[in-house]
Coordinates of N, CA and C in Angstrom, one line a residue:
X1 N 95.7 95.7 76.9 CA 96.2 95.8 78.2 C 97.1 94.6 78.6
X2 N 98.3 95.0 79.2 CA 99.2 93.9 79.7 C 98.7 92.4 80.7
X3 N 98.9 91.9 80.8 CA 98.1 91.1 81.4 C 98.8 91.1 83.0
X4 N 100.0 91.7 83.5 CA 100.8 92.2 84.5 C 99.7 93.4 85.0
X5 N 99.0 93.8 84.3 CA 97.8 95.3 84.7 C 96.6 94.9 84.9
X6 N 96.0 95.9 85.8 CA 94.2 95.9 85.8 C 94.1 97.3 85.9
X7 N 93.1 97.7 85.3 CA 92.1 98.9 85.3 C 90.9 99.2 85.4
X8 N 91.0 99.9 87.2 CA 89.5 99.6 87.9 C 89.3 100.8 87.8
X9 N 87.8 100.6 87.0 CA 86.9 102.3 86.8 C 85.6 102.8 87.9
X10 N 85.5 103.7 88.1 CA 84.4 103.6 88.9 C 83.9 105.3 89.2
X11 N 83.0 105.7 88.3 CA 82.5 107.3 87.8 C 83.5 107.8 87.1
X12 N 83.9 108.1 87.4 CA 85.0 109.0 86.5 C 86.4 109.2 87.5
X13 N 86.8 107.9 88.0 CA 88.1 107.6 88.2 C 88.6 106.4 88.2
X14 N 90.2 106.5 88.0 CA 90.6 105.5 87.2 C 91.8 105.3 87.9
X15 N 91.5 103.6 88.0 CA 93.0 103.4 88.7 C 93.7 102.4 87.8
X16 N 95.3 102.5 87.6 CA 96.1 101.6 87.3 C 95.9 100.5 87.9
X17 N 96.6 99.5 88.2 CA 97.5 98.9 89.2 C 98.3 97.7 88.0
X18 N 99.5 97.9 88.9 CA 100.4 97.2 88.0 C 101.6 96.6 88.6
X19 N 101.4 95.0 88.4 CA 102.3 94.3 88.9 C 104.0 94.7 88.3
X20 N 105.1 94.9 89.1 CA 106.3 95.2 88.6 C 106.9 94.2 89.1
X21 N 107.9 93.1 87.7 CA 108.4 92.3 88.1 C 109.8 92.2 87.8
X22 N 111.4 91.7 88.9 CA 112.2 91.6 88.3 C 112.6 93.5 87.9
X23 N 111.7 94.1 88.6 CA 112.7 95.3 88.4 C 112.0 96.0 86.8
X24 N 111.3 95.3 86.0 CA 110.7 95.7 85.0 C 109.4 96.5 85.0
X25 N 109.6 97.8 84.8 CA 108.9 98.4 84.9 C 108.0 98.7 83.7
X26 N 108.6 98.5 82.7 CA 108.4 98.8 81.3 C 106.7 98.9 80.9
X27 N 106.3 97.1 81.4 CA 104.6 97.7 81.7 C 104.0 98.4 81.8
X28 N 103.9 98.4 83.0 CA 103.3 99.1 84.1 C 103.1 100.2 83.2
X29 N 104.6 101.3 83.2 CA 104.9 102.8 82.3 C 104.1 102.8 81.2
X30 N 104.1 101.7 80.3 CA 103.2 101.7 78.9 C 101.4 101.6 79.5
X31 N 101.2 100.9 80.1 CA 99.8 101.1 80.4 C 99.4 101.8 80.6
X32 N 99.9 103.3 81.2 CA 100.0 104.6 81.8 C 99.4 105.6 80.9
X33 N 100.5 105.2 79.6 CA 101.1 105.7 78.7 C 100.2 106.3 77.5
X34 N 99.9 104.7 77.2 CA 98.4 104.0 76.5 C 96.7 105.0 76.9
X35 N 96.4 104.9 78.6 CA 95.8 105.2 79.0 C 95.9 106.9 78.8
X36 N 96.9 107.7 78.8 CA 97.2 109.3 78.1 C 96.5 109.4 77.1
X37 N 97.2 108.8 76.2 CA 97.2 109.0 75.1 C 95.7 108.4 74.6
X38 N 94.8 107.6 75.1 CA 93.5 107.0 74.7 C 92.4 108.3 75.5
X39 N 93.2 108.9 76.2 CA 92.5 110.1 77.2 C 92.6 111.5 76.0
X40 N 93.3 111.3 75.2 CA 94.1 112.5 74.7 C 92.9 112.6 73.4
X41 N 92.8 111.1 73.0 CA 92.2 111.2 71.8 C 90.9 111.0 71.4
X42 N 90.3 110.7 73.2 CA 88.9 111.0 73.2 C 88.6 112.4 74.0
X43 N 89.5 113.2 73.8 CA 88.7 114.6 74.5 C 88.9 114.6 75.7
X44 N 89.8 114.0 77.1 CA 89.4 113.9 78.3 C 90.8 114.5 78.4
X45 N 90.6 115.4 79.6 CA 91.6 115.8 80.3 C 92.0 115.1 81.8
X46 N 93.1 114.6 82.0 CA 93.5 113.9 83.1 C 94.4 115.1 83.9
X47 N 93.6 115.1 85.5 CA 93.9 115.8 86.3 C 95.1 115.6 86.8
X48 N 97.0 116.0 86.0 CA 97.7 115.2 87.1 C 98.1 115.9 88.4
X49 N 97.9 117.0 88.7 CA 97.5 117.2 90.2 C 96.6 116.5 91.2
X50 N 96.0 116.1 91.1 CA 95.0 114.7 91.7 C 95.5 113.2 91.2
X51 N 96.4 113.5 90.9 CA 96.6 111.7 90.2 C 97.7 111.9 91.1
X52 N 98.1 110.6 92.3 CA 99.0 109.7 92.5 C 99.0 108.7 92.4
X53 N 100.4 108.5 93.0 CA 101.0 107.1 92.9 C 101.6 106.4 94.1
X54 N 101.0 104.9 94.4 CA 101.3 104.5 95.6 C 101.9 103.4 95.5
X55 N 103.3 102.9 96.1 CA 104.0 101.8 95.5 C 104.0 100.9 96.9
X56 N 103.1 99.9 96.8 CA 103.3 98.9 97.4 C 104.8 97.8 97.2
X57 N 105.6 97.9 98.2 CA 107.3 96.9 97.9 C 107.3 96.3 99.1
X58 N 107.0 95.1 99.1 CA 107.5 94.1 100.3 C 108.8 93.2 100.1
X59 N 109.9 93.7 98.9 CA 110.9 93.1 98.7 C 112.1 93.8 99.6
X60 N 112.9 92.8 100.0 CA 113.8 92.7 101.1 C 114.4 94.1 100.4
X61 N 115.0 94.5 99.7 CA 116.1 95.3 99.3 C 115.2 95.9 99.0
X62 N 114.8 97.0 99.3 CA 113.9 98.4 99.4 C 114.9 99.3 97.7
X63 N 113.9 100.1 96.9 CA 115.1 100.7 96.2 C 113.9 102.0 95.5
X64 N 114.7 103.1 95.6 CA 114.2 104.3 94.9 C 113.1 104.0 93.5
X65 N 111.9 104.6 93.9 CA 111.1 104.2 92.3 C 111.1 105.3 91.8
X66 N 111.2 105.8 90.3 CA 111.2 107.1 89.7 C 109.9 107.2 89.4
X67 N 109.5 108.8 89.5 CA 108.3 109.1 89.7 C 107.9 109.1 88.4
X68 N 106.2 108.3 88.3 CA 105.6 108.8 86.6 C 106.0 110.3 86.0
X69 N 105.5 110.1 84.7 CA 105.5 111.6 84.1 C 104.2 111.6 83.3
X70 N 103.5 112.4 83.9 CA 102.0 112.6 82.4 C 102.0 114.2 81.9
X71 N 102.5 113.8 80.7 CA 101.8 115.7 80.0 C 102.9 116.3 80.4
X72 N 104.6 115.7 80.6 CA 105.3 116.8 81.0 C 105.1 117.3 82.6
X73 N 104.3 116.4 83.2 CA 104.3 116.6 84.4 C 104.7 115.4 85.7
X74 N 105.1 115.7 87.0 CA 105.4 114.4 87.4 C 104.6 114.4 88.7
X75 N 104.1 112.9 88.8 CA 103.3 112.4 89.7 C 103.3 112.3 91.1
X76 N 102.7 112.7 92.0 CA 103.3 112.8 93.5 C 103.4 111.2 94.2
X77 N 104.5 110.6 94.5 CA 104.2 109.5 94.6 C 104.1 109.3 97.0
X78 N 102.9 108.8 96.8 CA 102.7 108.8 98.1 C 102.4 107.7 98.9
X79 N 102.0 107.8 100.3 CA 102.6 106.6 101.6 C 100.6 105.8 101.4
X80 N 99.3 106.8 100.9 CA 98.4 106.3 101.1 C 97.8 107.0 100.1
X81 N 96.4 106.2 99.8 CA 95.4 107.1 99.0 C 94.2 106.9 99.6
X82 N 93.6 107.6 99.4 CA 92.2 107.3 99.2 C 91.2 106.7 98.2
X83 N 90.8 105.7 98.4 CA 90.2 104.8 97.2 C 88.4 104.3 97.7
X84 N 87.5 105.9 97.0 CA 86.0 105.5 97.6 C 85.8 105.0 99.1
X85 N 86.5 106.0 99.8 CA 86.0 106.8 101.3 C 86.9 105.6 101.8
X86 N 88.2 105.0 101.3 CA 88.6 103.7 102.4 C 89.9 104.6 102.3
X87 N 91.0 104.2 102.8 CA 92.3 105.0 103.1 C 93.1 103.0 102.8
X88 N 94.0 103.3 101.6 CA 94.8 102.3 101.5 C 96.1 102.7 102.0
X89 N 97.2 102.0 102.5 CA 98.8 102.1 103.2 C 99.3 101.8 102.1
X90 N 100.6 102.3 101.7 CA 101.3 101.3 101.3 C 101.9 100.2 101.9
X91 N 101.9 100.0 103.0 CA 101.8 98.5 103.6 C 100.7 97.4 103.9
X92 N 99.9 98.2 103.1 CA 98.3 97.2 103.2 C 97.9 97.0 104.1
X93 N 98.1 97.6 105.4 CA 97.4 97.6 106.7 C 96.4 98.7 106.8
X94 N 95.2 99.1 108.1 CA 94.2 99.3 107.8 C 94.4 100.0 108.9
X95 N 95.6 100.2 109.3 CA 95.5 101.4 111.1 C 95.3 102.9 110.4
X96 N 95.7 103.3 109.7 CA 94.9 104.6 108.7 C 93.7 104.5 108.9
X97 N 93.0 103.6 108.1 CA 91.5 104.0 107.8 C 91.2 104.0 109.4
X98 N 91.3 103.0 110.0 CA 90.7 102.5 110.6 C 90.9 104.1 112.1
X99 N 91.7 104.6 112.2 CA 92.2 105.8 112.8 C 91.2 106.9 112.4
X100 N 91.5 107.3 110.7 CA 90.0 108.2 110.5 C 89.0 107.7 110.2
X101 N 88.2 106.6 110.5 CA 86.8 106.7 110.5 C 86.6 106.7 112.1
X102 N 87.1 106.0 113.2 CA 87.4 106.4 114.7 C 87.3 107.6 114.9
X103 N 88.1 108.5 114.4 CA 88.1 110.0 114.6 C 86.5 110.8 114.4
X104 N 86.5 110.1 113.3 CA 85.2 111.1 112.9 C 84.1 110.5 113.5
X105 N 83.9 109.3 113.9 CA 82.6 108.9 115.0 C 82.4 109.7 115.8
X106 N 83.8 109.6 116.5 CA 84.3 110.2 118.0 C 83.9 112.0 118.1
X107 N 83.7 112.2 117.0 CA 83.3 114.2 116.6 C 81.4 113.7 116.5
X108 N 81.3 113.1 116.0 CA 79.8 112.9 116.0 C 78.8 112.8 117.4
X109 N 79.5 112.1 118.5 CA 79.5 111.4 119.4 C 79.4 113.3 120.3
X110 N 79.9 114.4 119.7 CA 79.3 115.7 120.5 C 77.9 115.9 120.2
X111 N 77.0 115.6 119.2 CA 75.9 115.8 118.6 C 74.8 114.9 119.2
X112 N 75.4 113.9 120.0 CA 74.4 112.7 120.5 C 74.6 113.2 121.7
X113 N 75.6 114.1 122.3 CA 75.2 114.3 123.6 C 74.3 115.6 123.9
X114 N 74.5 116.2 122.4 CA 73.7 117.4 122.9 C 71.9 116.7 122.9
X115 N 71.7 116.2 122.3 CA 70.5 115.4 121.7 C 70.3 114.9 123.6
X116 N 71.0 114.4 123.9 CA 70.8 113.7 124.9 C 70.6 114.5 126.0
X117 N 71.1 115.5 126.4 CA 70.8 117.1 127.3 C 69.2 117.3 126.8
X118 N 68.7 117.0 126.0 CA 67.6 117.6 125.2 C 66.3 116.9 125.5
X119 N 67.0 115.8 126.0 CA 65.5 114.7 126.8 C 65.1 113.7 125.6
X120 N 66.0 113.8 124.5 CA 65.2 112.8 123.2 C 64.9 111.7 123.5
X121 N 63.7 110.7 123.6 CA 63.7 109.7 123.5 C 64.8 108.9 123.3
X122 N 64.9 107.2 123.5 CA 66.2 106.8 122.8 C 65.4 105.8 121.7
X123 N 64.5 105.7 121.4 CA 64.7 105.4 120.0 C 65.0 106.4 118.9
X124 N 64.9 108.0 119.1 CA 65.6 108.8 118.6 C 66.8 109.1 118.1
X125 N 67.2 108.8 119.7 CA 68.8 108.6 119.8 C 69.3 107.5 119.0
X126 N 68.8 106.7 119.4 CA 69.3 105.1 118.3 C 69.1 105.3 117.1
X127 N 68.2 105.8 116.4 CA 68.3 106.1 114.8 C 69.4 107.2 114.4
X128 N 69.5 108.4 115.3 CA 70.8 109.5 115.2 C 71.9 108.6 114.8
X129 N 72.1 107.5 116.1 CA 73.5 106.7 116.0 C 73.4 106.2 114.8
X130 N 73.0 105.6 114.3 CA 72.9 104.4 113.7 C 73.2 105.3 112.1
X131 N 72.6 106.4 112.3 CA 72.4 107.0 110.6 C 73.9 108.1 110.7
X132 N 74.6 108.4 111.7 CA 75.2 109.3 111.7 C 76.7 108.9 112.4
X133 N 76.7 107.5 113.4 CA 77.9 107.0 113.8 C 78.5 105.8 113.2
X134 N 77.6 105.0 113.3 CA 77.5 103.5 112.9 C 77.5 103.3 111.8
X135 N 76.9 104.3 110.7 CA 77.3 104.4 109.6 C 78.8 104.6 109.1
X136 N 79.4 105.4 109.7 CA 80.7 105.5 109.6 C 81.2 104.6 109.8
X137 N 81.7 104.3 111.5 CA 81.6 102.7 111.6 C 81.9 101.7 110.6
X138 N 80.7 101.4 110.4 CA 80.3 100.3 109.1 C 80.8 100.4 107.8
X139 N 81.5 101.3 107.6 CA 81.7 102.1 105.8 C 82.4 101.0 105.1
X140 N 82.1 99.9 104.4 CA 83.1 99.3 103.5 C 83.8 98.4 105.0
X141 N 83.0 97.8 105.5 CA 83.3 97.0 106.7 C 83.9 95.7 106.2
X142 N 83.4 94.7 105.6 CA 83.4 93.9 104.8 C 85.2 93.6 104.0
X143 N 85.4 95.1 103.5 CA 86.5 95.3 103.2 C 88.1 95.2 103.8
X144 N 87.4 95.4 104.8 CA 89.1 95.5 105.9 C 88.6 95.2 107.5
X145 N 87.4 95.5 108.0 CA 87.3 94.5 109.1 C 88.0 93.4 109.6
X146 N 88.1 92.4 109.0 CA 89.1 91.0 109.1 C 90.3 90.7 109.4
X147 N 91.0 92.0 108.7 CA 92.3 92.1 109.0 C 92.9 93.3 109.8
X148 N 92.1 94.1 111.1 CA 92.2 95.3 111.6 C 93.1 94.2 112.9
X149 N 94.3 94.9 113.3 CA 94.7 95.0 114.5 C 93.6 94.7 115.9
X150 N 94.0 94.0 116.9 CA 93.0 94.1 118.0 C 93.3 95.9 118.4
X151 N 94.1 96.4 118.1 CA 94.2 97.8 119.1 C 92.9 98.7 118.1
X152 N 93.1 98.3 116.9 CA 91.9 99.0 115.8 C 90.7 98.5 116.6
X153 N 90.3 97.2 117.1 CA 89.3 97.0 117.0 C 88.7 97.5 118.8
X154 N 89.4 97.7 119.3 CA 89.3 98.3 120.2 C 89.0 100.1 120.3
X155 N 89.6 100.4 119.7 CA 89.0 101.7 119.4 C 88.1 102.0 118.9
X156 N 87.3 101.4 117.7 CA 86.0 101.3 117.5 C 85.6 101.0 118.3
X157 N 85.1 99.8 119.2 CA 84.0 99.5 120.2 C 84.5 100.8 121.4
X158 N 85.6 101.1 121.4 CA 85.4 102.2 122.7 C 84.5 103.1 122.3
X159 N 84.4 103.6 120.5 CA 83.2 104.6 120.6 C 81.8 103.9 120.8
X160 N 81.9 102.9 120.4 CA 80.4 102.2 120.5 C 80.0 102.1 121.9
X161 N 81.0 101.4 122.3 CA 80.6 101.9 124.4 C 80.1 103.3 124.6
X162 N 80.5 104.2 124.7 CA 80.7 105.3 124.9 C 79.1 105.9 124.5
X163 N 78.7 105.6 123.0 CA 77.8 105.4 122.3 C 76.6 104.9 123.2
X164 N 76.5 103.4 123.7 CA 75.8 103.1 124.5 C 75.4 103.8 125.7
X165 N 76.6 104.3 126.8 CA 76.3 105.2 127.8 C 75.5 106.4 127.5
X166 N 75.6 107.2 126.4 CA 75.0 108.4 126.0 C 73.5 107.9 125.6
X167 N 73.2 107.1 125.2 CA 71.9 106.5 125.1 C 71.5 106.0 125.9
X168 N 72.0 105.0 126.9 CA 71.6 104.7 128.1 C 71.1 103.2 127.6
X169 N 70.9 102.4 126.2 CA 70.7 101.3 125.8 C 71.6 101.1 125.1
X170 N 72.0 99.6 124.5 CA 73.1 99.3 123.9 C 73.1 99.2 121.9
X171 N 72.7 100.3 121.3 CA 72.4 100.6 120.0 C 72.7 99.5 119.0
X172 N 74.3 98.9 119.7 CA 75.1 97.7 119.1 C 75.3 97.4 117.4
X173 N 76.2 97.8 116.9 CA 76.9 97.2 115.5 C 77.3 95.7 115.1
X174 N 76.3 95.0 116.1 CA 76.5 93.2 115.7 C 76.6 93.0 114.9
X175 N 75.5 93.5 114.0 CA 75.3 92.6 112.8 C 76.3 92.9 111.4
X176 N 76.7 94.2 111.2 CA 77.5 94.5 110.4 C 79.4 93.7 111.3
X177 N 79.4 93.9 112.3 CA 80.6 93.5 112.4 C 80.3 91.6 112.1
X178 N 79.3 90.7 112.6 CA 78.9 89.4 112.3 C 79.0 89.2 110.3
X179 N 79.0 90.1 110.0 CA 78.7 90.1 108.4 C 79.8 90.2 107.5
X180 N 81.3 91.0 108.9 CA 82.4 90.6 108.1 C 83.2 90.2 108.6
X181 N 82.9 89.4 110.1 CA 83.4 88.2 110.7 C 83.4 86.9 110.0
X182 N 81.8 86.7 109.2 CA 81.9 85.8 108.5 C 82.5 85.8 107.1
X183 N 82.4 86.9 106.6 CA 83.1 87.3 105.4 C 84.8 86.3 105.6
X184 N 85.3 86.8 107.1 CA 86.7 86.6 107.1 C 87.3 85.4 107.1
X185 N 86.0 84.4 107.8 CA 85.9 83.1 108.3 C 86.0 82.1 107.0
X186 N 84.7 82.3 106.1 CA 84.7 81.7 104.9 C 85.3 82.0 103.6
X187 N 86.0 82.9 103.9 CA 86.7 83.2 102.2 C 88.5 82.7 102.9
X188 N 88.4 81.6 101.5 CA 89.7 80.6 101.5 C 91.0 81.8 101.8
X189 N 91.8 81.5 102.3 CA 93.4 82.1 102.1 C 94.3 81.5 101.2
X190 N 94.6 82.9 100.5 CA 95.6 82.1 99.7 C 96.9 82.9 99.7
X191 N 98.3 82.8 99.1 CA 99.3 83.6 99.2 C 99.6 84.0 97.7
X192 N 98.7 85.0 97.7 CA 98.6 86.0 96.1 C 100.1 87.1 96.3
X193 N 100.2 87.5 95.3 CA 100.8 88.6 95.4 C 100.6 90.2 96.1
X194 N 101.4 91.3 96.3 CA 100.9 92.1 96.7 C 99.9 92.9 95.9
X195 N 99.7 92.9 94.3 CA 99.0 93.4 93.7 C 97.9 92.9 93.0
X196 N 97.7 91.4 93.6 CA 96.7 91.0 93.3 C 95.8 91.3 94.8
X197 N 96.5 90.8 96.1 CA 95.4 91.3 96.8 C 94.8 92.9 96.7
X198 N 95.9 93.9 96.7 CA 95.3 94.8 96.6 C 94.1 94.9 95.4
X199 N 94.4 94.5 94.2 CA 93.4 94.6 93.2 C 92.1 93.7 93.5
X200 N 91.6 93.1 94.9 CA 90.7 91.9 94.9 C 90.1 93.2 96.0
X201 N 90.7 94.1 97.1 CA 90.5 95.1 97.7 C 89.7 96.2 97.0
X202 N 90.2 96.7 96.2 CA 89.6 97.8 95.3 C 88.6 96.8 94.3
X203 N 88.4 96.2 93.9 CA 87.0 95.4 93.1 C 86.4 95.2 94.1
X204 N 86.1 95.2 95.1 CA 85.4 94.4 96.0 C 84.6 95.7 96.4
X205 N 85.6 97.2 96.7 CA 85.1 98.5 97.1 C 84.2 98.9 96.5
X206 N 84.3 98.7 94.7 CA 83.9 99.2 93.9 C 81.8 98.5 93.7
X207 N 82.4 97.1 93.9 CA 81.4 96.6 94.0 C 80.2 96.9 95.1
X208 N 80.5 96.7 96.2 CA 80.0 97.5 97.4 C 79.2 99.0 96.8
X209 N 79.6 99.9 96.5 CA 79.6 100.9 96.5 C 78.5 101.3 95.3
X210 N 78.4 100.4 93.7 CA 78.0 100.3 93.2 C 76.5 99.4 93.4
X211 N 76.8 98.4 94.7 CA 75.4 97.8 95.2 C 74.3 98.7 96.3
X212 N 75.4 99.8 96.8 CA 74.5 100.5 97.8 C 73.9 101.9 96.9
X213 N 74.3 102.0 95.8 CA 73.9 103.1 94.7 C 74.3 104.2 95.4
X214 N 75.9 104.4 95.6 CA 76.2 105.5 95.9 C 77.6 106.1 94.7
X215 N 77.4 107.3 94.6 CA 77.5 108.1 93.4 C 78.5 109.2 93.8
X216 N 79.9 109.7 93.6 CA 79.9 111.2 93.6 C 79.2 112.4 93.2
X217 N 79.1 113.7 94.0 CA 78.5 115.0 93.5 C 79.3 115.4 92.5
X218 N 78.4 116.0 91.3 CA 79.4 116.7 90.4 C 79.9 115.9 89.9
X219 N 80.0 114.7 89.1 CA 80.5 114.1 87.9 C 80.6 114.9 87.0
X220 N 81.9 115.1 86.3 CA 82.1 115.6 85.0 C 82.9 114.7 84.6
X221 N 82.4 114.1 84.0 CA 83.3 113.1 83.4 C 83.9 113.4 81.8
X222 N 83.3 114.1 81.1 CA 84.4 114.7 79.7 C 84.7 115.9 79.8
X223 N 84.7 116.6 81.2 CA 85.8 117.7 81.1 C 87.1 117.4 81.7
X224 N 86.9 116.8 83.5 CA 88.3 116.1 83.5 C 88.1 114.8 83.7
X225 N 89.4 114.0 83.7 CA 89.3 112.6 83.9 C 90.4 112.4 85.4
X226 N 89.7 111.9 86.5 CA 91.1 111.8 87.4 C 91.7 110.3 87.2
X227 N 92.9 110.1 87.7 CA 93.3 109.0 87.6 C 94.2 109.0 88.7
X228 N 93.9 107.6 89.5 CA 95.0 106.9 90.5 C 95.9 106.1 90.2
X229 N 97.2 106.1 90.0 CA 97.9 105.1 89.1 C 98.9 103.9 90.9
X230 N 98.5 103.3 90.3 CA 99.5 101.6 91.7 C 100.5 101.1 91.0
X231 N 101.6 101.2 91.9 CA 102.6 100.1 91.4 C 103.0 99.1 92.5
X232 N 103.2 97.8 92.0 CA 103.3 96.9 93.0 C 104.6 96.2 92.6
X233 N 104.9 95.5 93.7 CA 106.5 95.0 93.5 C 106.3 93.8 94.3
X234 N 107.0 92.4 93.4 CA 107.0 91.8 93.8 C 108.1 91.2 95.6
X235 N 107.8 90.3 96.1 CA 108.4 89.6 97.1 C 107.5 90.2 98.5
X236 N 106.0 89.5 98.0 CA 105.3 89.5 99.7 C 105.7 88.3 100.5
X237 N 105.8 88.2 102.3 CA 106.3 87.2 102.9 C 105.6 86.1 102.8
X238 N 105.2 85.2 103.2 CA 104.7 84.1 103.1 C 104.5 84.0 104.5

C-alpha cells in the first residue's frame, strides 16, 4: 500500500482514502486497482453500484476529477456518503448529519406524545426518550459534536426542549454532550491535511462502533464486497 493511502475495513466494507498530490493521481488509481484485483483473486465480488466516490478539494483552483472505473464500470462520484450511520460532506462540515439525525428525533418525538396522552408515568417516558431519541441524538457524538455550527447545535436542544415539555421533567443529554465537549477541549489541534483529518474521522467511527458491539444485518462478506473509495486533494486553509 502507498503510503499517500489508508484502508479502513469495518464488516465487510471498505474504504479507500487517498491523499492526491500535485495533481498526481496515479496512487490513489493503483490502490483501487490493487484492491480489484486482490478482490478478483480471492473470490469477492465488489458492488460497484454501491461503491462511491467523494472528493474532498480545498484547493483554490477547483478542477474536474475523472470518475473511477471498476470492472468496466464507472463510479458515481458524489457531494456525501454515508460512513457507519454518520453523513460525511465533501466539505467536512457536519450540517448534513447533523440535519438528519434532527429530523429523525423530531419524527420520534410523535411517539412520546402519544405515550404521553396515555398517562405513562415519566420514568417511562424518560427511558422511551433516552432509548429512542437521545439515542439518536448521541450517535457517534464524540465524532463531530465539536465542530457543529451553533445553528446545529441549536436545533438539537430545540428537540431536547421540546422533549422536556412532553415529559414534563428535563430527561437532559448532559452527559453525552459533556463527554464530547471534553473530547474537543483536550485533544491538541493541529493543521493536518484534508485527508488525514478525514482519515482520523472515520478510525475514530470505526472504533466507536466496534467498542459499542454494533454489527450490520446480513453480512455476507464472500458473496459481495462493498467498497467506498475517497479522494483528497491537497491545499486545506490554515
Amino acid at each position: 500500500m502507498h503510503s499517500l493511502n489508508h484502508i479502513i475495513k469495518f464488516a465487510d466494507d471498505t474504504t479507500v482514502v487517498g491523499l492526491i498530490s500535485k495533481n498526481d493521481e496515479s496512487a490513489y488509481r493503483e490502490e483501487v486497482q490493487q484492491l480489484t484485483d486482490w478482490c478478483r483473486t480471492n473470490n469477492l465480488s465488489l458492488n460497484v453500484d454501491k461503491t462511491k466516490e467523494m472528493v474532498v478539494d480545498f484547493s483554490r483552483t477547483r478542477r474536474d476529477h475523472s470518475p473511477l472505473h471498476i470492472n468496466g464500470s464507472t463510479v458515481e462520484i458524489v457531494k456525501s456518503t454515508k460512513f457507519l450511520g454518520v453523513h460525511l460532506a465533501e466539505d467536512l462540515t457536519w450540517s448534513l448529519n447533523t440535519s438528519t439525525i434532527t429530523k429523525k428525533a423530531q419524527q420520534r418525538l410523535y411517539f412520546l406524545r402519544r405515550l404521553r396522552k396515555a398517562h405513562l408515568p415519566h420514568p417511562i417516558l424518560t427511558t422511551f426518550y433516552r432509548g429512542t431519541i437521545e439515542s439518536i441524538l448521541s450517535s457517534c457524538i464524540t465524532a463531530w459534536f465539536g465542530n457543529c455550527t451553533a445553528s446545529d447545535h441549536k436545533s438539537q436542544q430545540r428537540v431536547v426542549r421540546t422533549a422536556e415539555k412532553i415529559i414534563g421533567v428535563p430527561p437532559s443529554w448532559t452527559s453525552a454532550k459533556q463527554t464530547a465537549s471534553w473530547m474537543t477541549i483536550h485533544t491538541p489541534h493541529t493543521h493536518s491535511s484534508p485527508s488525514s483529518r478525514l482519515e482520523k474521522v472515520m478510525t475514530s467511527l470505526v472504533l466507536m462502533w466496534r467498542q459499542i458491539k454494533l454489527r450490520p444485518i446480513k453480512v455476507q462478506y464472500k458473496k459481495k464486497h462493498q467498497s467506498e473509495t475517497v479522494s483528497t486533494e491537497d491545499g486545506a486553509p490554515v
